[in-house]
PDB file of N, CA and C in Angstrom:
ATOM      1  N   MET A   1       0.756  -0.754  -0.089  1.00 67.00           N
ATOM      2  CA  MET A   1      -0.378   0.222  -0.085  1.00 67.00           C
ATOM      3  C   MET A   1       0.733   1.211  -0.268  1.00 67.00           C
ATOM      4  N   ASN A   2       1.839   1.394   0.559  1.00 79.00           N
ATOM      5  CA  ASN A   2       2.691   2.054   1.018  1.00 79.00           C
ATOM      6  C   ASN A   2       3.535   2.672  -0.560  1.00 79.00           C
ATOM      7  N   LYS A   3       3.531   1.689  -1.406  1.00 84.00           N
ATOM      8  CA  LYS A   3       4.261   2.077  -2.676  1.00 84.00           C
ATOM      9  C   LYS A   3       3.503   2.363  -3.330  1.00 84.00           C
ATOM     10  N   ILE A   4       2.188   1.948  -3.213  1.00 85.00           N
ATOM     11  CA  ILE A   4       1.516   2.691  -4.500  1.00 85.00           C
ATOM     12  C   ILE A   4       0.929   4.204  -4.182  1.00 85.00           C
ATOM     13  N   PHE A   5       1.413   4.794  -2.485  1.00 84.00           N
ATOM     14  CA  PHE A   5       1.084   5.690  -2.030  1.00 84.00           C
ATOM     15  C   PHE A   5       1.811   6.858  -2.457  1.00 84.00           C
ATOM     16  N   ALA A   6       3.497   6.401  -2.491  1.00 87.00           N
ATOM     17  CA  ALA A   6       4.656   6.621  -2.577  1.00 87.00           C
ATOM     18  C   ALA A   6       4.251   6.783  -5.229  1.00 87.00           C
ATOM     19  N   VAL A   7       3.514   6.665  -5.462  1.00 90.00           N
ATOM     20  CA  VAL A   7       3.452   6.609  -6.683  1.00 90.00           C
ATOM     21  C   VAL A   7       2.876   7.748  -6.761  1.00 90.00           C
ATOM     22  N   PHE A   8       1.135   7.823  -7.047  1.00 91.00           N
ATOM     23  CA  PHE A   8       0.618   8.518  -6.486  1.00 91.00           C
ATOM     24  C   PHE A   8       0.677   9.787  -6.003  1.00 91.00           C
ATOM     25  N   ALA A   9       2.248  10.145  -4.827  1.00 90.00           N
ATOM     26  CA  ALA A   9       2.650  11.433  -4.806  1.00 90.00           C
ATOM     27  C   ALA A   9       3.321  12.127  -6.034  1.00 90.00           C
ATOM     28  N   THR A  10       4.454  11.247  -6.041  1.00 92.00           N
ATOM     29  CA  THR A  10       5.149  11.637  -7.494  1.00 92.00           C
ATOM     30  C   THR A  10       4.158  11.640  -8.863  1.00 92.00           C
ATOM     31  N   VAL A  11       2.610  11.130  -9.351  1.00 94.00           N
ATOM     32  CA  VAL A  11       2.576  11.554 -10.145  1.00 94.00           C
ATOM     33  C   VAL A  11       0.856  12.775  -9.523  1.00 94.00           C
ATOM     34  N   VAL A  12       1.009  13.294  -8.389  1.00 93.00           N
ATOM     35  CA  VAL A  12       0.485  14.362  -8.239  1.00 93.00           C
ATOM     36  C   VAL A  12       1.662  15.635  -8.363  1.00 93.00           C
ATOM     37  N   PHE A  13       2.557  15.078  -8.358  1.00 93.00           N
ATOM     38  CA  PHE A  13       3.418  15.743  -8.409  1.00 93.00           C
ATOM     39  C   PHE A  13       4.059  16.564  -9.278  1.00 93.00           C
ATOM     40  N   ILE A  14       3.954  15.718 -10.353  1.00 95.00           N
ATOM     41  CA  ILE A  14       4.907  15.476 -11.891  1.00 95.00           C
ATOM     42  C   ILE A  14       3.271  16.485 -12.693  1.00 95.00           C
ATOM     43  N   ALA A  15       1.919  16.475 -12.402  1.00 94.00           N
ATOM     44  CA  ALA A  15       1.207  16.484 -12.896  1.00 94.00           C
ATOM     45  C   ALA A  15       1.356  17.942 -12.432  1.00 94.00           C
ATOM     46  N   GLY A  16       1.505  18.701 -10.934  1.00 94.00           N
ATOM     47  CA  GLY A  16       1.790  20.102 -10.840  1.00 94.00           C
ATOM     48  C   GLY A  16       2.887  20.616 -11.600  1.00 94.00           C
ATOM     49  N   VAL A  17       3.738  20.366 -11.338  1.00 95.00           N
ATOM     50  CA  VAL A  17       4.592  20.611 -12.005  1.00 95.00           C
ATOM     51  C   VAL A  17       4.893  20.790 -13.828  1.00 95.00           C
ATOM     52  N   VAL A  18       3.808  19.747 -14.755  1.00 95.00           N
ATOM     53  CA  VAL A  18       3.377  20.001 -15.663  1.00 95.00           C
ATOM     54  C   VAL A  18       2.212  21.097 -15.792  1.00 95.00           C
ATOM     55  N   PHE A  19       0.854  21.172 -14.901  1.00 92.00           N
ATOM     56  CA  PHE A  19       0.515  22.276 -14.701  1.00 92.00           C
ATOM     57  C   PHE A  19       0.957  23.705 -14.687  1.00 92.00           C
ATOM     58  N   PHE A  20       2.269  23.488 -13.837  1.00 92.00           N
ATOM     59  CA  PHE A  20       2.779  25.386 -14.149  1.00 92.00           C
ATOM     60  C   PHE A  20       3.470  25.892 -14.325  1.00 92.00           C
ATOM     61  N   THR A  21       4.192  24.585 -15.567  1.00 93.00           N
ATOM     62  CA  THR A  21       4.717  25.002 -17.220  1.00 93.00           C
ATOM     63  C   THR A  21       3.772  25.522 -17.377  1.00 93.00           C
ATOM     64  N   PHE A  22       3.788  24.505 -18.491  1.00 91.00           N
ATOM     65  CA  PHE A  22       2.235  25.052 -18.921  1.00 91.00           C
ATOM     66  C   PHE A  22       1.334  26.028 -19.065  1.00 91.00           C
ATOM     67  N   ALA A  23       1.394  27.023 -17.704  1.00 87.00           N
ATOM     68  CA  ALA A  23       0.475  27.667 -17.386  1.00 87.00           C
ATOM     69  C   ALA A  23       2.051  28.606 -17.414  1.00 87.00           C
ATOM     70  N   GLU A  24       3.115  29.077 -17.328  1.00 88.00           N
ATOM     71  CA  GLU A  24       4.333  30.013 -17.031  1.00 88.00           C
ATOM     72  C   GLU A  24       4.881  29.996 -18.724  1.00 88.00           C
ATOM     73  N   LEU A  25       4.329  29.025 -20.040  1.00 88.00           N
ATOM     74  CA  LEU A  25       4.541  29.239 -20.963  1.00 88.00           C
ATOM     75  C   LEU A  25       3.828  30.373 -21.783  1.00 88.00           C
ATOM     76  N   ASN A  26       2.356  29.986 -21.190  1.00 83.00           N
ATOM     77  CA  ASN A  26       1.015  30.854 -21.709  1.00 83.00           C
ATOM     78  C   ASN A  26       0.343  32.257 -21.257  1.00 83.00           C
ATOM     79  N   LYS A  27       1.427  32.422 -20.381  1.00 80.00           N
ATOM     80  CA  LYS A  27       1.163  33.035 -19.698  1.00 80.00           C
ATOM     81  C   LYS A  27       0.962  35.127 -19.740  1.00 80.00           C
ATOM     82  N   ASP A  28       1.012  35.157 -21.842  1.00 80.00           N
ATOM     83  CA  ASP A  28       1.085  35.991 -22.126  1.00 80.00           C
ATOM     84  C   ASP A  28      -0.108  35.768 -22.949  1.00 80.00           C
ATOM     85  N   ASN A  29      -0.900  35.577 -22.701  1.00 75.00           N
ATOM     86  CA  ASN A  29      -1.626  35.502 -24.075  1.00 75.00           C
ATOM     87  C   ASN A  29      -2.715  35.758 -23.499  1.00 75.00           C
ATOM     88  N   THR A  30      -3.490  36.773 -24.871  1.00 72.00           N
ATOM     89  CA  THR A  30      -3.971  37.931 -24.986  1.00 72.00           C
ATOM     90  C   THR A  30      -5.263  36.871 -24.837  1.00 72.00           C
ATOM     91  N   GLU A  31      -6.082  35.727 -24.702  1.00 80.00           N
ATOM     92  CA  GLU A  31      -7.125  35.612 -24.937  1.00 80.00           C
ATOM     93  C   GLU A  31      -7.441  35.863 -23.510  1.00 80.00           C
ATOM     94  N   GLU A  32      -7.256  35.275 -23.016  1.00 80.00           N
ATOM     95  CA  GLU A  32      -7.350  35.158 -21.525  1.00 80.00           C
ATOM     96  C   GLU A  32      -6.490  35.229 -20.566  1.00 80.00           C
ATOM     97  N   PRO A  33      -5.346  36.235 -19.950  1.00 77.00           N
ATOM     98  CA  PRO A  33      -3.814  35.862 -18.755  1.00 77.00           C
ATOM     99  C   PRO A  33      -4.640  35.593 -17.420  1.00 77.00           C
ATOM    100  N   GLU A  34      -6.098  35.626 -17.519  1.00 83.00           N
ATOM    101  CA  GLU A  34      -5.942  35.720 -15.449  1.00 83.00           C
ATOM    102  C   GLU A  34      -6.249  33.940 -15.930  1.00 83.00           C
ATOM    103  N   THR A  35      -6.720  33.455 -16.679  1.00 83.00           N
ATOM    104  CA  THR A  35      -7.058  32.132 -16.462  1.00 83.00           C
ATOM    105  C   THR A  35      -5.616  30.770 -16.021  1.00 83.00           C
ATOM    106  N   TYR A  36      -4.416  31.803 -17.149  1.00 83.00           N
ATOM    107  CA  TYR A  36      -3.197  31.090 -17.089  1.00 83.00           C
ATOM    108  C   TYR A  36      -2.771  32.071 -15.060  1.00 83.00           C
ATOM    109  N   ALA A  37      -2.908  33.115 -14.984  1.00 84.00           N
ATOM    110  CA  ALA A  37      -1.930  33.113 -13.397  1.00 84.00           C
ATOM    111  C   ALA A  37      -3.130  32.128 -12.647  1.00 84.00           C
ATOM    112  N   TRP A  38      -4.333  32.148 -12.735  1.00 89.00           N
ATOM    113  CA  TRP A  38      -4.449  30.695 -11.603  1.00 89.00           C
ATOM    114  C   TRP A  38      -4.769  30.193 -11.989  1.00 89.00           C
ATOM    115  N   MET A  39      -4.160  29.301 -13.133  1.00 89.00           N
ATOM    116  CA  MET A  39      -3.272  27.834 -13.179  1.00 89.00           C
ATOM    117  C   MET A  39      -2.836  28.156 -12.734  1.00 89.00           C
ATOM    118  N   LYS A  40      -1.651  28.771 -12.630  1.00 89.00           N
ATOM    119  CA  LYS A  40       0.034  28.748 -11.964  1.00 89.00           C
ATOM    120  C   LYS A  40      -0.338  28.464 -10.273  1.00 89.00           C
ATOM    121  N   VAL A  41      -1.060  29.520  -9.734  1.00 92.00           N
ATOM    122  CA  VAL A  41      -1.383  29.660  -8.163  1.00 92.00           C
ATOM    123  C   VAL A  41      -2.309  27.592  -7.670  1.00 92.00           C
ATOM    124  N   PHE A  42      -2.765  27.078  -7.974  1.00 95.00           N
ATOM    125  CA  PHE A  42      -3.356  25.611  -8.869  1.00 95.00           C
ATOM    126  C   PHE A  42      -2.298  24.696  -8.251  1.00 95.00           C
ATOM    127  N   SER A  43      -1.533  25.268  -9.535  1.00 94.00           N
ATOM    128  CA  SER A  43      -0.368  24.142 -10.190  1.00 94.00           C
ATOM    129  C   SER A  43       0.175  24.027  -8.876  1.00 94.00           C
ATOM    130  N   ILE A  44       0.942  25.620  -8.078  1.00 94.00           N
ATOM    131  CA  ILE A  44       1.806  25.396  -6.478  1.00 94.00           C
ATOM    132  C   ILE A  44       0.924  24.540  -5.565  1.00 94.00           C
ATOM    133  N   ILE A  45      -0.508  25.146  -5.554  1.00 95.00           N
ATOM    134  CA  ILE A  45      -1.175  23.962  -4.201  1.00 95.00           C
ATOM    135  C   ILE A  45      -0.915  22.686  -4.482  1.00 95.00           C
ATOM    136  N   ILE A  46      -0.682  22.046  -6.422  1.00 95.00           N
ATOM    137  CA  ILE A  46      -0.651  21.130  -5.788  1.00 95.00           C
ATOM    138  C   ILE A  46       0.258  20.579  -6.089  1.00 95.00           C
ATOM    139  N   ILE A  47       1.615  21.426  -6.176  1.00 94.00           N
ATOM    140  CA  ILE A  47       2.737  20.938  -5.882  1.00 94.00           C
ATOM    141  C   ILE A  47       3.166  20.506  -4.728  1.00 94.00           C
ATOM    142  N   ILE A  48       2.552  21.230  -3.836  1.00 94.00           N
ATOM    143  CA  ILE A  48       2.467  21.399  -2.170  1.00 94.00           C
ATOM    144  C   ILE A  48       1.960  20.127  -1.857  1.00 94.00           C
ATOM    145  N   LEU A  49       0.463  18.941  -1.938  1.00 94.00           N
ATOM    146  CA  LEU A  49       0.102  19.018  -1.722  1.00 94.00           C
ATOM    147  C   LEU A  49       1.189  17.735  -2.339  1.00 94.00           C
ATOM    148  N   GLY A  50       1.574  17.378  -3.477  1.00 92.00           N
ATOM    149  CA  GLY A  50       2.871  16.484  -3.938  1.00 92.00           C
ATOM    150  C   GLY A  50       3.940  16.410  -2.829  1.00 92.00           C
ATOM    151  N   VAL A  51       4.334  17.018  -2.949  1.00 93.00           N
ATOM    152  CA  VAL A  51       5.289  17.018  -0.897  1.00 93.00           C
ATOM    153  C   VAL A  51       4.737  16.604   0.095  1.00 93.00           C
ATOM    154  N   VAL A  52       3.671  16.563   0.613  1.00 92.00           N
ATOM    155  CA  VAL A  52       3.325  16.762   1.858  1.00 92.00           C
ATOM    156  C   VAL A  52       2.857  15.430   1.809  1.00 92.00           C
ATOM    157  N   LEU A  53       2.467  14.856   0.166  1.00 89.00           N
ATOM    158  CA  LEU A  53       1.783  13.164   0.139  1.00 89.00           C
ATOM    159  C   LEU A  53       3.169  12.302   0.374  1.00 89.00           C
ATOM    160  N   ALA A  54       4.425  12.478  -0.431  1.00 89.00           N
ATOM    161  CA  ALA A  54       5.425  11.941   0.008  1.00 89.00           C
ATOM    162  C   ALA A  54       6.009  11.921   1.264  1.00 89.00           C
ATOM    163  N   ILE A  55       6.365  13.519   1.863  1.00 90.00           N
ATOM    164  CA  ILE A  55       6.433  12.880   3.620  1.00 90.00           C
ATOM    165  C   ILE A  55       5.415  11.842   3.788  1.00 90.00           C
ATOM    166  N   ALA A  56       4.349  12.239   3.994  1.00 88.00           N
ATOM    167  CA  ALA A  56       3.381  10.836   4.315  1.00 88.00           C
ATOM    168  C   ALA A  56       3.454   9.510   4.226  1.00 88.00           C
ATOM    169  N   CYS A  57       5.210  10.006   3.148  1.00 87.00           N
ATOM    170  CA  CYS A  57       4.346   8.144   2.507  1.00 87.00           C
ATOM    171  C   CYS A  57       5.677   7.922   3.360  1.00 87.00           C
ATOM    172  N   ARG A  58       6.374   8.774   3.760  1.00 85.00           N
ATOM    173  CA  ARG A  58       7.783   8.270   4.650  1.00 85.00           C
ATOM    174  C   ARG A  58       7.538   7.833   5.678  1.00 85.00           C
ATOM    175  N   ASN A  59       6.686   8.957   6.367  1.00 80.00           N
ATOM    176  CA  ASN A  59       6.698   8.594   7.667  1.00 80.00           C
ATOM    177  C   ASN A  59       5.878   7.035   8.543  1.00 80.00           C
ATOM    178  N   ASN A  60       5.234   7.112   7.128  1.00 71.00           N
ATOM    179  CA  ASN A  60       3.773   5.570   7.121  1.00 71.00           C
ATOM    180  C   ASN A  60       2.668   6.097   7.738  1.00 71.00           C
ATOM    181  N   TRP A  61       2.619   7.756   7.572  1.00 60.00           N
ATOM    182  CA  TRP A  61       1.252   8.313   8.293  1.00 60.00           C
ATOM    183  C   TRP A  61      -0.506   7.257   7.499  1.00 60.00           C
TER     184      TRP A  61
END
């Protein structure tokens, strides 16, 4: 179970990094710049969640 939890933490962290990169590359989009700003905020939250999950996985929480 702990290995599955570690894989889930890794997937969540990588998804957050991908979303952040996508938002950073499209921040100068003239159509909807506010969308990408919020996407960066949510991706940072996802990255923090991935780190917390990884720490919880190591501590058998």
